[in-house]
PDB file of C-alpha atoms in Angstrom:
ATOM      1  CA  MET A 191      67.643 107.307  75.176  1.00 52.00           C
ATOM      2  CA  SER A 192      70.967 108.522  73.779  1.00 57.00           C
ATOM      3  CA  LYS A 193      74.170 106.463  73.799  1.00 58.00           C
ATOM      4  CA  LYS A 194      75.744 108.790  76.339  1.00 56.00           C
ATOM      5  CA  GLU A 195      72.858 108.306  78.802  1.00 54.00           C
ATOM      6  CA  LYS A 196      72.966 104.548  78.301  1.00 54.00           C
ATOM      7  CA  LYS A 197      76.697 104.377  79.071  1.00 53.00           C
ATOM      8  CA  THR A 198      76.397 106.336  82.313  1.00 51.00           C
ATOM      9  CA  LYS A 199      73.391 104.273  83.384  1.00 63.00           C
ATOM     10  CA  ASN A 200      75.351 101.009  83.749  1.00 74.00           C
ATOM     11  CA  LYS A 201      78.651 102.501  84.838  1.00 83.00           C
ATOM     12  CA  TYR A 202      80.763 100.440  87.242  1.00 82.00           C
ATOM     13  CA  GLU A 203      81.074 102.376  90.521  1.00 89.00           C
ATOM     14  CA  PRO A 204      83.455 100.806  93.102  1.00 90.00           C
ATOM     15  CA  LYS A 205      82.224 100.439  96.684  1.00 91.00           C
ATOM     16  CA  ASN A 206      83.778  99.184  99.918  1.00 92.00           C
ATOM     17  CA  GLU A 207      81.059  98.549 102.491  1.00 94.00           C
ATOM     18  CA  PHE A 208      79.082  95.923 104.358  1.00 96.00           C
ATOM     19  CA  ARG A 209      75.279  95.829 104.061  1.00 96.00           C
ATOM     20  CA  TRP A 210      72.539  93.435 105.127  1.00 95.00           C
ATOM     21  CA  ASN A 211      70.994  91.592 102.159  1.00 93.00           C
ATOM     22  CA  ASN A 212      67.296  90.948 102.829  1.00 93.00           C
ATOM     23  CA  ASN A 213      67.060  88.205 100.167  1.00 90.00           C
ATOM     24  CA  THR A 214      69.908  86.057 101.503  1.00 85.00           C
ATOM     25  CA  GLU A 215      69.344  87.193 105.113  1.00 90.00           C
ATOM     26  CA  HIS A 216      73.111  87.519 105.548  1.00 91.00           C
ATOM     27  CA  PRO A 217      75.546  90.399 105.699  1.00 94.00           C
ATOM     28  CA  ASN A 218      77.229  91.071 102.345  1.00 95.00           C
ATOM     29  CA  TYR A 219      80.420  92.842 101.360  1.00 95.00           C
ATOM     30  CA  VAL A 220      79.355  95.265  98.603  1.00 95.00           C
ATOM     31  CA  PHE A 221      82.231  95.980  96.221  1.00 94.00           C
ATOM     32  CA  ALA A 222      80.447  97.691  93.297  1.00 92.00           C
ATOM     33  CA  ARG A 223      77.329  99.402  92.054  1.00 92.00           C
ATOM     34  CA  VAL A 224      76.319  98.903  88.426  1.00 90.00           C
ATOM     35  CA  GLY A 225      73.174 100.765  87.408  1.00 91.00           C
ATOM     36  CA  LYS A 226      70.476  99.856  89.933  1.00 92.00           C
ATOM     37  CA  LYS A 227      72.289  96.772  91.266  1.00 93.00           C
ATOM     38  CA  TYR A 228      74.961  96.055  93.839  1.00 94.00           C
ATOM     39  CA  LYS A 229      77.658  93.447  93.268  1.00 94.00           C
ATOM     40  CA  SER A 230      78.506  91.737  96.534  1.00 94.00           C
ATOM     41  CA  MET A 231      79.982  88.726  98.296  1.00 94.00           C
ATOM     42  CA  GLY A 232      77.946  86.918 100.906  1.00 93.00           C
ATOM     43  CA  LEU A 233      79.297  86.198 104.384  1.00 94.00           C
ATOM     44  CA  THR A 234      78.283  83.083 106.273  1.00 93.00           C
ATOM     45  CA  HIS A 235      79.265  80.706 109.092  1.00 94.00           C
ATOM     46  CA  SER A 236      78.751  77.643 106.893  1.00 92.00           C
ATOM     47  CA  GLU A 237      81.696  75.824 105.285  1.00 93.00           C
ATOM     48  CA  TYR A 238      79.525  74.705 102.343  1.00 92.00           C
ATOM     49  CA  THR A 239      76.714  76.334 100.369  1.00 87.00           C
ATOM     50  CA  THR A 240      74.060  74.382  98.497  1.00 84.00           C
ATOM     51  CA  ILE A 241      73.051  75.999  95.217  1.00 78.00           C
ATOM     52  CA  LYS A 242      69.745  74.927  93.682  1.00 76.00           C
ATOM     53  CA  GLY A 243      70.025  73.848  90.057  1.00 70.00           C
ATOM     54  CA  LYS A 244      67.545  74.225  87.210  1.00 70.00           C
ATOM     55  CA  ARG A 245      66.323  70.631  87.188  1.00 69.00           C
ATOM     56  CA  LYS A 246      65.863  70.015  90.899  1.00 71.00           C
ATOM     57  CA  ASN A 247      69.574  69.237  91.097  1.00 78.00           C
ATOM     58  CA  SER A 248      71.526  70.904  93.832  1.00 81.00           C
ATOM     59  CA  ILE A 249      75.242  71.534  93.842  1.00 83.00           C
ATOM     60  CA  THR A 250      77.287  71.861  97.009  1.00 87.00           C
ATOM     61  CA  LYS A 251      80.115  74.385  96.788  1.00 89.00           C
ATOM     62  CA  LYS A 252      82.880  74.998  99.318  1.00 93.00           C
ATOM     63  CA  ASN A 253      82.997  78.537 100.714  1.00 93.00           C
ATOM     64  CA  MET A 254      86.253  80.519 101.066  1.00 93.00           C
ATOM     65  CA  PRO A 255      87.431  80.497 104.706  1.00 95.00           C
ATOM     66  CA  LEU A 256      88.477  83.759 106.349  1.00 95.00           C
ATOM     67  CA  GLU A 257      91.252  84.079 108.932  1.00 95.00           C
ATOM     68  CA  PHE A 258      89.188  86.458 111.071  1.00 95.00           C
ATOM     69  CA  ASN A 259      85.476  87.159 111.268  1.00 95.00           C
ATOM     70  CA  PRO A 260      84.667  90.622 109.809  1.00 95.00           C
ATOM     71  CA  ASN A 261      82.183  91.080 112.665  1.00 94.00           C
ATOM     72  CA  PRO A 262      84.262  92.013 115.745  1.00 94.00           C
ATOM     73  CA  ASN A 263      81.422  90.858 118.064  1.00 93.00           C
ATOM     74  CA  ASP A 264      81.305  87.327 116.578  1.00 92.00           C
ATOM     75  CA  CYS A 265      83.947  84.721 117.415  1.00 92.00           C
ATOM     76  CA  GLN A 266      82.592  82.003 115.059  1.00 94.00           C
ATOM     77  CA  LYS A 267      84.497  80.997 111.913  1.00 96.00           C
ATOM     78  CA  ALA A 268      83.437  83.084 108.894  1.00 95.00           C
ATOM     79  CA  TYR A 269      83.407  82.287 105.177  1.00 95.00           C
ATOM     80  CA  ILE A 270      82.814  84.143 101.917  1.00 94.00           C
ATOM     81  CA  ARG A 271      80.129  82.390  99.892  1.00 91.00           C
ATOM     82  CA  HIS A 272      80.972  80.918  96.530  1.00 87.00           C
ATOM     83  CA  GLY A 273      80.026  83.226  93.649  1.00 86.00           C
ATOM     84  CA  ILE A 274      79.146  86.876  93.310  1.00 90.00           C
ATOM     85  CA  ILE A 275      75.691  88.176  94.225  1.00 90.00           C
ATOM     86  CA  SER A 276      74.101  90.685  91.868  1.00 91.00           C
ATOM     87  CA  ASP A 277      70.944  92.065  93.442  1.00 92.00           C
ATOM     88  CA  ASN A 278      68.760  95.176  93.237  1.00 94.00           C
ATOM     89  CA  ILE A 279      69.711  98.006  95.575  1.00 93.00           C
ATOM     90  CA  GLU A 280      66.274  97.708  97.219  1.00 94.00           C
ATOM     91  CA  SER A 281      67.244  94.198  98.422  1.00 94.00           C
ATOM     92  CA  TYR A 282      69.904  95.681 100.686  1.00 94.00           C
ATOM     93  CA  ASP A 283      69.502  97.641 103.894  1.00 94.00           C
ATOM     94  CA  ARG A 284      69.715 101.416 103.446  1.00 94.00           C
ATOM     95  CA  ASN A 285      72.459 101.778 106.062  1.00 94.00           C
ATOM     96  CA  GLU A 286      75.941 100.321 106.050  1.00 94.00           C
ATOM     97  CA  ILE A 287      76.860  97.869 108.807  1.00 93.00           C
ATOM     98  CA  LYS A 288      79.293  99.785 111.018  1.00 94.00           C
ATOM     99  CA  GLY A 289      82.267  98.074 112.633  1.00 94.00           C
ATOM    100  CA  PHE A 290      82.667  95.267 110.078  1.00 95.00           C
ATOM    101  CA  SER A 291      86.058  95.043 108.359  1.00 94.00           C
ATOM    102  CA  PHE A 292      88.358  92.472 106.780  1.00 94.00           C
ATOM    103  CA  SER A 293      91.814  91.768 108.162  1.00 94.00           C
ATOM    104  CA  GLN A 294      94.797  92.404 105.866  1.00 93.00           C
ATOM    105  CA  GLU A 295      95.138  88.661 105.158  1.00 93.00           C
ATOM    106  CA  ASP A 296      91.465  88.363 104.278  1.00 94.00           C
ATOM    107  CA  MET A 297      91.411  91.558 102.206  1.00 93.00           C
ATOM    108  CA  ALA A 298      93.961  89.963  99.856  1.00 93.00           C
ATOM    109  CA  LYS A 299      91.533  87.055  99.280  1.00 91.00           C
ATOM    110  CA  VAL A 300      88.617  89.442  98.745  1.00 92.00           C
ATOM    111  CA  LYS A 301      90.571  91.580  96.262  1.00 92.00           C
ATOM    112  CA  SER A 302      91.605  88.458  94.354  1.00 90.00           C
ATOM    113  CA  LYS A 303      88.014  87.238  94.110  1.00 90.00           C
ATOM    114  CA  ARG A 304      86.816  90.684  92.985  1.00 89.00           C
ATOM    115  CA  ARG A 305      89.627  90.954  90.414  1.00 88.00           C
ATOM    116  CA  ASN A 306      88.817  87.486  88.984  1.00 88.00           C
ATOM    117  CA  TYR A 307      85.139  88.414  88.709  1.00 86.00           C
ATOM    118  CA  ILE A 308      85.923  91.614  86.787  1.00 83.00           C
ATOM    119  CA  LYS A 309      88.367  89.743  84.528  1.00 85.00           C
ATOM    120  CA  ARG A 310      85.743  87.053  83.698  1.00 84.00           C
ATOM    121  CA  LEU A 311      83.164  89.777  83.046  1.00 78.00           C
ATOM    122  CA  LYS A 312      85.469  91.518  80.553  1.00 78.00           C
ATOM    123  CA  GLN A 313      86.254  88.207  78.801  1.00 77.00           C
ATOM    124  CA  HIS A 314      82.544  87.455  78.518  1.00 73.00           C
ATOM    125  CA  LYS A 315      81.856  90.857  76.970  1.00 71.00           C
ATOM    126  CA  LYS A 316      84.595  90.278  74.355  1.00 71.00           C
ATOM    127  CA  THR A 317      83.278  86.861  73.287  1.00 75.00           C
ATOM    128  CA  SER A 318      79.545  87.435  73.676  1.00 67.00           C
ATOM    129  CA  LYS A 319      77.555  88.258  70.519  1.00 63.00           C
ATOM    130  CA  HIS A 320      75.079  90.233  72.644  1.00 59.00           C
ATOM    131  CA  HIS A 321      77.726  92.809  73.660  1.00 52.00           C
ATOM    132  CA  ARG A 322      79.086  93.492  70.155  1.00 51.00           C
TER     133      ARG A 322
END
């Protein structure tokens, strides 16, 4: 495989859509496609998320509250899960979820979280020996 093919393979392609994630069984906001994976943020009704650790330890993280639920048919409080989900495209539903959207107030929070993720990713690539 040539260098040119390798670069285009893992190219960051921005997205702006909602899809059902079959692994988490929750709707996700997909903000990028990198190679054969989507980068997304999980949506939930829960204020806290329990993340399983490596040594049977579990960590409870607070989710980011949203002003308005992205689902117009749901009046329950909605949250964005802590962390970014990187999953194979096959794990997501083929079709976008129609009708879901963030309010302007919430979109600012989403953009900030996405921007911080990309910034951390770039910092990691600069300091990582693997990426040199």
